[in-house]
Coordinates of C-alpha atoms in Angstrom, one line a residue:
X751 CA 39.2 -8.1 -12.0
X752 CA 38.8 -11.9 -13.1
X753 CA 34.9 -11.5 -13.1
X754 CA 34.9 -7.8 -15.1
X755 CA 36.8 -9.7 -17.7
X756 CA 34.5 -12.6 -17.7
X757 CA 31.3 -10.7 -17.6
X758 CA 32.3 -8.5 -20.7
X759 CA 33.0 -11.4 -22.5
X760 CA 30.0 -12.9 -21.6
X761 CA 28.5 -9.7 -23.0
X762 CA 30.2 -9.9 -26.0
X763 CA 29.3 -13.1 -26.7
X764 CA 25.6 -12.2 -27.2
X765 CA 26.0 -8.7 -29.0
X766 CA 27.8 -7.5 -32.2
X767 CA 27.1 -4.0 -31.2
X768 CA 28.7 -3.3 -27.8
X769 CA 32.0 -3.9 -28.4
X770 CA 33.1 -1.1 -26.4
X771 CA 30.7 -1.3 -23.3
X772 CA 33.5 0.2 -21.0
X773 CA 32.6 3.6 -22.3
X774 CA 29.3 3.7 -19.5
X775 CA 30.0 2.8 -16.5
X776 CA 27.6 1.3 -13.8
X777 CA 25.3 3.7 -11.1
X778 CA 26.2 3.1 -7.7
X779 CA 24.2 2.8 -4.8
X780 CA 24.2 4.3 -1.1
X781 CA 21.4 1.8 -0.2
X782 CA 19.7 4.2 2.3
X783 CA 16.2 5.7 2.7
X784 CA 16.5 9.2 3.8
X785 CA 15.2 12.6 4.6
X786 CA 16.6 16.2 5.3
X787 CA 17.7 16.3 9.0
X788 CA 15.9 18.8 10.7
X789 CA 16.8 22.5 12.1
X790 CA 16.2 21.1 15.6
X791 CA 17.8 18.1 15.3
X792 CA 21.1 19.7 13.4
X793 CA 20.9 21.9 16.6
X794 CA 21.0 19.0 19.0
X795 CA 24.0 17.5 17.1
X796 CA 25.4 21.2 17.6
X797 CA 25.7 21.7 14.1
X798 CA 23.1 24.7 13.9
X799 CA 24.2 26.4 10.8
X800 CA 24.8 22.5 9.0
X801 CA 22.6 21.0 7.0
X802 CA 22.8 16.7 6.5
X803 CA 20.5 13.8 5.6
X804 CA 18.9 11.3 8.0
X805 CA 19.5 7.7 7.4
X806 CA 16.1 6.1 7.7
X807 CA 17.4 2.9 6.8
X808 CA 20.2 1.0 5.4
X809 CA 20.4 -2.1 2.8
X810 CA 22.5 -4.7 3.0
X811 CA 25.2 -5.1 0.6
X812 CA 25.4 -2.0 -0.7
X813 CA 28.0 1.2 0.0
X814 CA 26.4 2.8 3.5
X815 CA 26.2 -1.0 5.1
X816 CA 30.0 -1.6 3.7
X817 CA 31.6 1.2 5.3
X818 CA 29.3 0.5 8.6
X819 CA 26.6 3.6 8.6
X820 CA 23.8 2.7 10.5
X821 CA 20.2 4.0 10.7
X822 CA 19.8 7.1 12.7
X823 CA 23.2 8.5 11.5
X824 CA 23.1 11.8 10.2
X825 CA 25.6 12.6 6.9
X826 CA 27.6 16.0 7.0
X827 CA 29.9 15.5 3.9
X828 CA 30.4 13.4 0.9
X829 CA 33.8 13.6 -0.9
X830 CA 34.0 17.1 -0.8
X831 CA 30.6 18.1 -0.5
X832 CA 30.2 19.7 3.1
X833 CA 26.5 20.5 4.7
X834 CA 24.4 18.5 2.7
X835 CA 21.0 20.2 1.8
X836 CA 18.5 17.7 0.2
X837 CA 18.8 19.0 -3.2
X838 CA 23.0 18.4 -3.4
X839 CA 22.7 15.1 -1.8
X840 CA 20.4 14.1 -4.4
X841 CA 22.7 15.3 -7.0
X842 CA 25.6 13.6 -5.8
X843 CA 23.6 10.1 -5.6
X844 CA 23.2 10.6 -9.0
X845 CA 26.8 10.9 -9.5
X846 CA 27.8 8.1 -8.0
X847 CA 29.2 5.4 -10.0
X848 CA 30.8 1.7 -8.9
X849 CA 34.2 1.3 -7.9
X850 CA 34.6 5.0 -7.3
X851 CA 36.4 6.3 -3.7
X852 CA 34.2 7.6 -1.7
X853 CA 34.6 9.6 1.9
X854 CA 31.3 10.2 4.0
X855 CA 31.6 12.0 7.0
X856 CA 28.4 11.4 9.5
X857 CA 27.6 12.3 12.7
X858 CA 26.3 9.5 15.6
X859 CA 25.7 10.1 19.3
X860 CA 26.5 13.9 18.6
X861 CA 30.4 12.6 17.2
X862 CA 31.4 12.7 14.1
X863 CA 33.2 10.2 12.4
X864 CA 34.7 9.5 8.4
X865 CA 34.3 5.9 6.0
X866 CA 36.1 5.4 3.1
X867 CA 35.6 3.0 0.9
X868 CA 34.5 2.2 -2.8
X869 CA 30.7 2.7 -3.8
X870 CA 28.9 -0.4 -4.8
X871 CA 27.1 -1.3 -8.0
X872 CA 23.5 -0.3 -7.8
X873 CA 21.0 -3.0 -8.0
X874 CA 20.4 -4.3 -11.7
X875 CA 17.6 -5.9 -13.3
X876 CA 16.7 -9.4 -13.3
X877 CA 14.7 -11.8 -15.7
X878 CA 14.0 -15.2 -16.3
X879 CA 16.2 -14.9 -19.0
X880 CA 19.1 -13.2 -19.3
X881 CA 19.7 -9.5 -18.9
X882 CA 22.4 -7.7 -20.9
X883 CA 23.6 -4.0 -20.3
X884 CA 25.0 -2.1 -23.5
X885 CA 25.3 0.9 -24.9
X886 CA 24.9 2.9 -28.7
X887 CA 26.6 5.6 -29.6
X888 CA 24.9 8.7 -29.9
X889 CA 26.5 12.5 -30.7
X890 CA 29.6 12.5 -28.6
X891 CA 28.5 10.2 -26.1
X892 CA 26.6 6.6 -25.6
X893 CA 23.0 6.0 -24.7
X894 CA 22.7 2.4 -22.4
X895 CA 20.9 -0.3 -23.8
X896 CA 18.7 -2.7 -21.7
X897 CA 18.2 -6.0 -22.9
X898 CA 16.2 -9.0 -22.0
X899 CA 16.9 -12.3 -23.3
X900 CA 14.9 -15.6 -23.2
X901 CA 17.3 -18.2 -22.4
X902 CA 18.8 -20.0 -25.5
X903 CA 21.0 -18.9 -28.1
X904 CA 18.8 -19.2 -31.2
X905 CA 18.1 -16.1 -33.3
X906 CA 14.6 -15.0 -31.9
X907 CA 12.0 -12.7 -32.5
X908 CA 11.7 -9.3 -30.9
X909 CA 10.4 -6.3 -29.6
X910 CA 11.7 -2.6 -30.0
X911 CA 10.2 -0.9 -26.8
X912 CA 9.7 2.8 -27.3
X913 CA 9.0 5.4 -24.6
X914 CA 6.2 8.3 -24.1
X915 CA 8.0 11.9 -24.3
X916 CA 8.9 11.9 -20.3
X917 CA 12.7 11.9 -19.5
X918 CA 12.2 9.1 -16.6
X919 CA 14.5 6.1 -16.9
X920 CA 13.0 2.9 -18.4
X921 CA 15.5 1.0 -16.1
X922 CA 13.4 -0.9 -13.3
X923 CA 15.8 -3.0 -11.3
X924 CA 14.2 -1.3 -7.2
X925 CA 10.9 -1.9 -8.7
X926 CA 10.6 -4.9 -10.4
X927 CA 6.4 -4.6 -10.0
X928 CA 6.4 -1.9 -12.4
X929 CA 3.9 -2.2 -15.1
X930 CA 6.4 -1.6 -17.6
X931 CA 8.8 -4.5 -16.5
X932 CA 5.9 -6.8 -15.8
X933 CA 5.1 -5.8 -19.7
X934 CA 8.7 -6.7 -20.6
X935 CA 8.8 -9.7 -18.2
X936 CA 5.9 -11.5 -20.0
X937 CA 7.5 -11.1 -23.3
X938 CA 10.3 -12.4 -22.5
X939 CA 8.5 -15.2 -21.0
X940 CA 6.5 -15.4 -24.4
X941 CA 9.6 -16.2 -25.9
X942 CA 10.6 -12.6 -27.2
X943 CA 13.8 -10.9 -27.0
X944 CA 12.9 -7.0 -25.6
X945 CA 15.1 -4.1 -26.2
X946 CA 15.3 -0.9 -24.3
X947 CA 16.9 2.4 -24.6
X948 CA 17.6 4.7 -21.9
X949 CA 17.1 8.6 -23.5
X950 CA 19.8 11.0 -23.6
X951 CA 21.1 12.0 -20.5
X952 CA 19.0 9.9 -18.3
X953 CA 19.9 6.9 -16.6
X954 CA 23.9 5.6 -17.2
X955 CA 23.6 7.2 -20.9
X956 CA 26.8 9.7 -20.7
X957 CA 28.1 12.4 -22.8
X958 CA 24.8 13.7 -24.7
X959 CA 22.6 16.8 -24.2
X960 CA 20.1 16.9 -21.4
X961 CA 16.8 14.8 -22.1
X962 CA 14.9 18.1 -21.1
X963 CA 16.6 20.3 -23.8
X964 CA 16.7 18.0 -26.6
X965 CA 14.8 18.3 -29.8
X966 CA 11.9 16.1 -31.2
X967 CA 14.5 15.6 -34.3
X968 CA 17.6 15.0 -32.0
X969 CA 15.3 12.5 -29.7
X970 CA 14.6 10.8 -32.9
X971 CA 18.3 10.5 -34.2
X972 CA 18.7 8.7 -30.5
X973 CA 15.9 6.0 -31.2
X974 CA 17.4 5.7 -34.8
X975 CA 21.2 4.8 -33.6
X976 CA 19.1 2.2 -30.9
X977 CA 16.5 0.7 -34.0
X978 CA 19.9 0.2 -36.0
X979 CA 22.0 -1.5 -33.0
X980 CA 18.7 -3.8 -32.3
X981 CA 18.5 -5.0 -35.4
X982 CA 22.3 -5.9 -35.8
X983 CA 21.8 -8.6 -32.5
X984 CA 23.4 -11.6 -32.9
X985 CA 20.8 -13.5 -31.3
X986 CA 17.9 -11.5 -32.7
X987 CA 16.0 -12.8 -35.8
X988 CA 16.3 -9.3 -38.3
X989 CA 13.6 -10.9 -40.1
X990 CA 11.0 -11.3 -37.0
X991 CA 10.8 -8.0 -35.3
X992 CA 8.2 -5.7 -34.1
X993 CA 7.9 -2.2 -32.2
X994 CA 6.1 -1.0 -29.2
X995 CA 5.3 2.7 -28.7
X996 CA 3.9 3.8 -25.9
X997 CA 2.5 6.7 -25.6
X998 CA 3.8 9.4 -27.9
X999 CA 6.4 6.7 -28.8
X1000 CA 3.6 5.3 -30.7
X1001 CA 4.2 8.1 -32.8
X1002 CA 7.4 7.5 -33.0
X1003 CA 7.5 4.1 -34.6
X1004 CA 5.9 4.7 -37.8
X1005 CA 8.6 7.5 -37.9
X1006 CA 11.3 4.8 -37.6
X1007 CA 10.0 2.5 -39.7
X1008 CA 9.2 4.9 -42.6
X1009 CA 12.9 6.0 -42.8
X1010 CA 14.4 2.3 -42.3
X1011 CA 15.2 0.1 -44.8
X1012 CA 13.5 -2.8 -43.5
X1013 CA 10.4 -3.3 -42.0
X1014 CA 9.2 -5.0 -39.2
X1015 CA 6.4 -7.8 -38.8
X1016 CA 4.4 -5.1 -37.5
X1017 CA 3.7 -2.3 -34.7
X1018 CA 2.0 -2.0 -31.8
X1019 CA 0.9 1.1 -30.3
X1020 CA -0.8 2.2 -27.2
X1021 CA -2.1 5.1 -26.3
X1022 CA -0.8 7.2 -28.8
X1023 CA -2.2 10.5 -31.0
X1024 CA -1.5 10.9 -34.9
X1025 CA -3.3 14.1 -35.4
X1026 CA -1.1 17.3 -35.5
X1027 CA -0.1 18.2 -32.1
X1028 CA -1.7 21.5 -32.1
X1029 CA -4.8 20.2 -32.7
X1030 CA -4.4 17.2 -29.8
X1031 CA -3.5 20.2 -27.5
X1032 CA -7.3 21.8 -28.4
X1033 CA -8.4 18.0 -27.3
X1034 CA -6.3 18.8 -23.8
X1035 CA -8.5 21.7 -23.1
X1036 CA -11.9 20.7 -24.7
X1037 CA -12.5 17.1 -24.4
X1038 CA -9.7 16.2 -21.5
X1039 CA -12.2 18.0 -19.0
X1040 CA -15.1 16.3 -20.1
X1041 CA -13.8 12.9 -18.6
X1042 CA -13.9 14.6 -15.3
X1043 CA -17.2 16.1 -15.8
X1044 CA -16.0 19.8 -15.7
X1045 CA -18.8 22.5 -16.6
X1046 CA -19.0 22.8 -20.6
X1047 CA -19.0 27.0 -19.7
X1048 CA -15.7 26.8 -18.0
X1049 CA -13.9 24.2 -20.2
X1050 CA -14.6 26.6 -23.4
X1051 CA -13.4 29.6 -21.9
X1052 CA -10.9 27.8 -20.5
X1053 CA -10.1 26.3 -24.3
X1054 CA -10.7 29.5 -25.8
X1055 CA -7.9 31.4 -23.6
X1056 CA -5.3 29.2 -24.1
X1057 CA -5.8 28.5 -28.1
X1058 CA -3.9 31.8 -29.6
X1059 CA -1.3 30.8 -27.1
X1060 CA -0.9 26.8 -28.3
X1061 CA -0.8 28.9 -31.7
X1062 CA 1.9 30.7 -31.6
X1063 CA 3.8 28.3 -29.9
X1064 CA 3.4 25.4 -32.4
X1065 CA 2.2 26.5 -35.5
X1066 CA 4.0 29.7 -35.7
X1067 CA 7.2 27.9 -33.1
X1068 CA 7.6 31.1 -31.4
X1069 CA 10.3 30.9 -28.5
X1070 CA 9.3 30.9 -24.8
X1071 CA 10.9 34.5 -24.9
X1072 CA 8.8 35.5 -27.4
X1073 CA 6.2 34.2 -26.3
X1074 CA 6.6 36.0 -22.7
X1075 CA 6.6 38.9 -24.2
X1076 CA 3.3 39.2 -25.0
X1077 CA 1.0 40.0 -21.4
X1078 CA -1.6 37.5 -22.2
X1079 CA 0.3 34.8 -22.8
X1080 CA 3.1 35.7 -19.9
X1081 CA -0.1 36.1 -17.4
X1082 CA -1.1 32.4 -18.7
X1083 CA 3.0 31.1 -18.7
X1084 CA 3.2 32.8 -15.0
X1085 CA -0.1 31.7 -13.2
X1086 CA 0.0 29.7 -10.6
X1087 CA -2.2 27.2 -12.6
X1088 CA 0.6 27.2 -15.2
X1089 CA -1.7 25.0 -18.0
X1090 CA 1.8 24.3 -20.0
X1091 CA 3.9 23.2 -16.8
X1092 CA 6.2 25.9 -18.1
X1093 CA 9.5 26.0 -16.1
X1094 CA 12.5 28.3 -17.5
X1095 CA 11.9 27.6 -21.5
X1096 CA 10.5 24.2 -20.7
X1097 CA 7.2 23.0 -21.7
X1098 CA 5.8 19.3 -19.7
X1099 CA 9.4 18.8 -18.9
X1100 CA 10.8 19.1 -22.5
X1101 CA 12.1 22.0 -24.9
X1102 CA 9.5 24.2 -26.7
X1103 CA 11.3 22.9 -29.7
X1104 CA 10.5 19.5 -29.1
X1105 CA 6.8 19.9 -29.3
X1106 CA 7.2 22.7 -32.4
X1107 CA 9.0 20.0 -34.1
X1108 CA 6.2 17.1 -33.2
X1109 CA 4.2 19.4 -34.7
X1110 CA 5.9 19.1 -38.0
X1111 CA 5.3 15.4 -38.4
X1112 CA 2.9 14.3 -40.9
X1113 CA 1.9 11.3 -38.7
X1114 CA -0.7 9.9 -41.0
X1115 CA 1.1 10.4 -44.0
X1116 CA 4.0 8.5 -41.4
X1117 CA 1.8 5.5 -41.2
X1118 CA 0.9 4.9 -44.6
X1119 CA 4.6 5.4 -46.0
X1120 CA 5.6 2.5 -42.8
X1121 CA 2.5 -0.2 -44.2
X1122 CA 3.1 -2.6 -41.8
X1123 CA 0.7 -4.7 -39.7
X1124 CA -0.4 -2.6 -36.7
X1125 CA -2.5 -2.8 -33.3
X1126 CA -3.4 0.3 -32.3
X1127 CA -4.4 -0.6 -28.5
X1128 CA -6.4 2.1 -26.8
X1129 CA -7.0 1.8 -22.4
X1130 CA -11.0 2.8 -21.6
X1131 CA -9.6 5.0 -19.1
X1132 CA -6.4 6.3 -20.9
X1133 CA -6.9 10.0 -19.9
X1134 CA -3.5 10.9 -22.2
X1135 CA -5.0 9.6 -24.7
X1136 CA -8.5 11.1 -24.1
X1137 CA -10.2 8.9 -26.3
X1138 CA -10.0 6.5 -28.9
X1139 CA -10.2 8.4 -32.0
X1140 CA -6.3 8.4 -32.7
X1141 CA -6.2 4.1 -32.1
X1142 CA -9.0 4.1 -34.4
X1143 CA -7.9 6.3 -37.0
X1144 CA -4.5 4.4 -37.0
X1145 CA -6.0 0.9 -37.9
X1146 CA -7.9 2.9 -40.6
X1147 CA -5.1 4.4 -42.4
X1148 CA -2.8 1.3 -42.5
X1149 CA -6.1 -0.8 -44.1
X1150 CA -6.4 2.3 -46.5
X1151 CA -3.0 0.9 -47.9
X1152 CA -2.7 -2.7 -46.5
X1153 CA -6.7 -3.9 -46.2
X1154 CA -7.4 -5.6 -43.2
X1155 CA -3.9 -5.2 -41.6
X1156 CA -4.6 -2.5 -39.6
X1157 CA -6.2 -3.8 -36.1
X1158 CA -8.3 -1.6 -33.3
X1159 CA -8.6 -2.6 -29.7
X1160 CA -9.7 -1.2 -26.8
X1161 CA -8.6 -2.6 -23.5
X1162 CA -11.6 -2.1 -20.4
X1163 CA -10.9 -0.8 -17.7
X1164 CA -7.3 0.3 -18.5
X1165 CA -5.4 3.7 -18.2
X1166 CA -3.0 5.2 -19.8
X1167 CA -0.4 2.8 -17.6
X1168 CA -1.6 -0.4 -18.2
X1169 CA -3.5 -0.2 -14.7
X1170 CA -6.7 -1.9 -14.3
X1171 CA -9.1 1.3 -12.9
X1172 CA -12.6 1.5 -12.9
X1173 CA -12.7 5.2 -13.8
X1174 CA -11.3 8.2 -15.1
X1175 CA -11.9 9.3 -11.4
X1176 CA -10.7 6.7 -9.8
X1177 CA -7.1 7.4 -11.7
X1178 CA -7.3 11.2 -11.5
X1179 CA -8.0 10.4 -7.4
X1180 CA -5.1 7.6 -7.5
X1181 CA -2.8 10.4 -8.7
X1182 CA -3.6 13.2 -6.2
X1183 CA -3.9 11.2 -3.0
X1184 CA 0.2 9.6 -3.9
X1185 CA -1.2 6.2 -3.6
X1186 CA -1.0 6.1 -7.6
X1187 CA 2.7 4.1 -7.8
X1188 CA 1.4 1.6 -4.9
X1189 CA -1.5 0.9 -6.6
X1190 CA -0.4 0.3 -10.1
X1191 CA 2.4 -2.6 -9.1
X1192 CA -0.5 -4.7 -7.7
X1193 CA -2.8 -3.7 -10.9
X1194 CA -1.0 -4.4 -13.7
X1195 CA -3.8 -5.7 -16.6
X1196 CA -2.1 -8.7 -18.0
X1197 CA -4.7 -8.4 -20.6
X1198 CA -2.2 -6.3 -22.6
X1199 CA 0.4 -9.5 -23.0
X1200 CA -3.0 -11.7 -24.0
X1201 CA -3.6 -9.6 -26.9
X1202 CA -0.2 -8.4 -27.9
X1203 CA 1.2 -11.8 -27.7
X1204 CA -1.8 -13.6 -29.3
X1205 CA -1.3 -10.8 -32.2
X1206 CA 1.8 -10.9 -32.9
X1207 CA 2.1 -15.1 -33.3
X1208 CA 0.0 -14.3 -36.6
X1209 CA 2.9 -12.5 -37.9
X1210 CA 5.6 -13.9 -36.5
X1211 CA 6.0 -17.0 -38.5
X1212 CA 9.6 -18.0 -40.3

C-alpha cells in the first residue's frame, strides 16, 4: 500500500492531467506460453469431454510461478470459467487485471489440484528515462496514456505519436525490439519527451466503444482529448512540440492541428495518403499489384470488378447491409478472397463508417489550413503506401502556403514498418512465411531517427 501511494504521487508530480489515474487499472499477467491441450492428451488426463490449455512454459515473477504452476500442467478452470477452449482462455487473459483474486484449477500427473492467489502486474515498459502511465478521459470512460520521459525536470520538447488505423496496442513492454519502441527509444534518447495513446478499447483504455466499431470522427475526438492532455504536461515545453503520424495517422495530424488553437514546430509523417480515400482504394487494386509484378490483364479486371463496389461504399456510404444486398457485390463481400477483409459489417478490421467518414476529409485542404513545417517521409518499399506520390504531394501543398517549409524524403530500402528490406518481395515473402515479426526487431532502419532528429533541431529552437 506504502508504494501505490508513493508511485501515484510520483506520477502526479510530473503530470497536471492525470489527477485521477486510479480510474484504469493495470493488465495482469499469467506469465505462461501455452497451447490448446489436445483431444488425446485430455483423454489421457481422463477428462475426454474437457477442454484446457497447456503450459509450455512459465516466467518467473509473475501469477502462474506465484501460485506454483509448472510447465507441463494442463489448466481446467479459471475463476469460474470451467473447460477452457483456446478462444475463452484468451479472453479471460485479457481480463485479468493486478491485484485481482484469482482461482486456477490444473491438472498434473492425471490429479487435479486448485491455487489461489492474486494476479500480478503485467510487465511495463522501460526507458532510459522515465516512463509514466496515465490516462484521458474520453466519452464515459478513459483512454491510457504512455509516456516517456528524458530524465530531468525541465520543460522539454516533444513528440505526439500518432497510430495507422489498426486497433493493435501501441504498448511494447514483451517486446522492447519493436520498431516502434526503438523509434520512441531514440527520441527519448535525443532528448524528446514522447507521448502515446492507447485507442479506444484497446489495451488498459476502459469504458469506451470497441476500437473496431468506432467512427473515423469518434477516433478523432480520442486523439483530440490526448493532443489537449499532451500539451497541458508539466514538464513539456507547449511552445516546442511536434507530431508523428504514421501511417493513416499521418492523415490524422494535419486534422489535429487545423482544429487546435496552437500549432506545433512542425509534423512529420510517414507513409501516409492525402488523396480521397476512394481514390487511394483504386491505387490498392491498380498500382498495389504492380510492385509484385502481377499481369496488367488481371490487375484491371481485377480493379475494374471491385470499383462500383468501393463506390457505393465510400462515396455513396452505403451500409454493409446494403451493400450485401446487391449479388455482385455480396459474391465479392463472400468470396473466399474477400478483397475488403469484410467480417460481420467490418471492413480491414474497422466500421464501414470509419472509412465513409475518411472519405469525407478534405486532406489537402487539411494541410494548408495546419501550415506548419512538415517532413513527409516515404519507405522505398512501403507497400501501404504504394508509392511516393502522397509524401510528395504533402511537401508541395505546405510550400504552396509556407515556401520552402514543406520537406520530401524518401528512406531506401525501408517498408512501411521502418524495416530495412531489399524488396517489395522480400516484405510480401517476410509476411507469408511468419518470419516477418522476427525479422523486423533485428532490422529496425535507424536512418528514420537520423533524419527526423536532424529535422526537427532546425525547428526546435527557444
Amino acid at each position: 500500500m506504502r508504494f501505490f501511494v508513493a508511485f501515484a504521487f510520483f506520477i502526479l508530480l510530473f503530470s497536471s492531467f492525470v489527477t485521477s489515474a486510479q480510474h484504469l487499472r493495470h493488465k495482469g499477467s499469467l506469465g505462461i506460453s501455452y497451447a490448446a491441450a489436445s483431444d488425446s492428451l485430455m483423454s489421457t488426463q481422463h477428462l475426454p469431454d474437457s477442454h484446457g490449455i497447456l503450459v509450455k512454459s512459465v516466467r518467473p515473477d509473475f501469477t502462474a510461478a506465484r501460485l506454483g504452476i509448472q510447465a507441463g500442467d494442463i489448466l481446467v478452470s479459471i475463476n469460474e470459467t470451467d473447460s477452457l477452449y483456446l478462444f475463452d482462455f484468451r479472453k479471460l487473459e485479457q481480463e485479468l487485471y493486478e491485484q485481482e483474486p484469482i482461482s486456477i484449477t490444473y491438472i498434473r500427473n492425471r490429479k487435479k489440484a486448485r491455487a489461489v492467489g492474486n494476479v500480478v502486474a503485467a510487465p511495463k515498459e522501460f526507458s532510459k528515462g522515465e516512463v509514466i502511465y496515465g490516462e484521458v478521459p474520453y466519452q464515459r470512460g478513459y483512454l491510457r496514456s504512455i509516456v516517456h520521459k528524458p530524465l530531468g525536470s525541465n520543460r522539454l520538447p516533444a513528440i505526439f505519436y500518432i497510430q495507422g488505423h489498426g486497433c493493435g496496442s501501441v504498448h511494447f513492454a514483451d517486446d522492447s525490439l519493436a520498431p516502434v519502441k526503438q523509434l520512441v527509444d531514440g527520441w527519448v534518447s535525443a532528448g524528446y519527451v514522447v507521448f502515446r495513446i492507447e485507442k479506444p478499447g484497446v489495451g488498459e483504455s476502459a469504458g469506451t466503444k470497441e476500437c473496431v466499431r468506432l467512427s473515423y470522427e469518434e477516433e478523432k475526438a480520442a486523439f483530440q482529448n490526448a493532443f489537449a492532455a499532451f500539451k497541458k504536461l508539466s514538464f513539456v515545453d507547449s511552445t516546442r512540440y511536434f507530431l508523428f503520424g504514421h501511417s493513416l495517422g499521418g492523415a490524422l495530424a494535419p486534422l489535429l492541428v487545423a482544429q487546435s488553437g496552437s500549432k506545433p514546430r512542425g509534423i512529420i509523417t510517414y507513409g501516409t495518403v492525402v488523396k480521397p480515400w476512394f481514390e487511394h482504394m483504386i491505387d490498392v487494386y491498380r498500382q498495389k499489384p504492380l510492385l509484385y509484378q502481377e499481369s496488367y490483364q488481371s490487375i484491371e479486371a481485377n480493379t475494374r470488378m471491385m470499383i462500383p463496389l468501393l463506390y457505393e461504399w465510400l462515396v455513396q456510404a452505403k451500409t454493409p447491409t446494403e451493400l450485401l444486398q446487391e449479388p455482385d457485390f455480396e459474391a465479392i463481400l463472400t468470396s473466399k478472397e474477400n478483397p475488403l477483409a469484410y467480417h460481420r459489417g467490418t471492413f480491414f478490421g474497422r466500421s464501414s463508417g470509419y472509412f465513409t467518414e475518411l472519405q469525407q476529409q478534405n486532406l489537402t485542404q487539411a494541410w494548408a489550413q495546419a501550415a506548419v513545417p512538415t517532413l513527409a517521409l516515404y519507405g522505398e518499399f512501403d507497400s501501404e503506401a504504394i508509392s511516393p506520390e502522397s509524401a510528395q504531394s504533402i511537401a508541395r501543398i505546405v510550400n504552396e502556403v509556407r515556401p520552402e517549409l514543406g520537406t520530401y524524403k524518401q528512406l531506401k530500402g525501408t517498408d512501411q514498418h521502418f524495416i530495412k528490406v531489399t524488396s517489395f518481395v522480400e516484405a510480401a515473402q517476410l509476411q507469408k512465411s511468419g518470419q516477418y515479426i522476427q525479422y523486423a526487431r533485428r532490422h529496425f532502419n535507424p536512418e528514420i531517427l537520423t533524419e527526423t532528429v536532424e529535422w526537427m533541431k532546425k525547428f526546435n529552437r527557444k
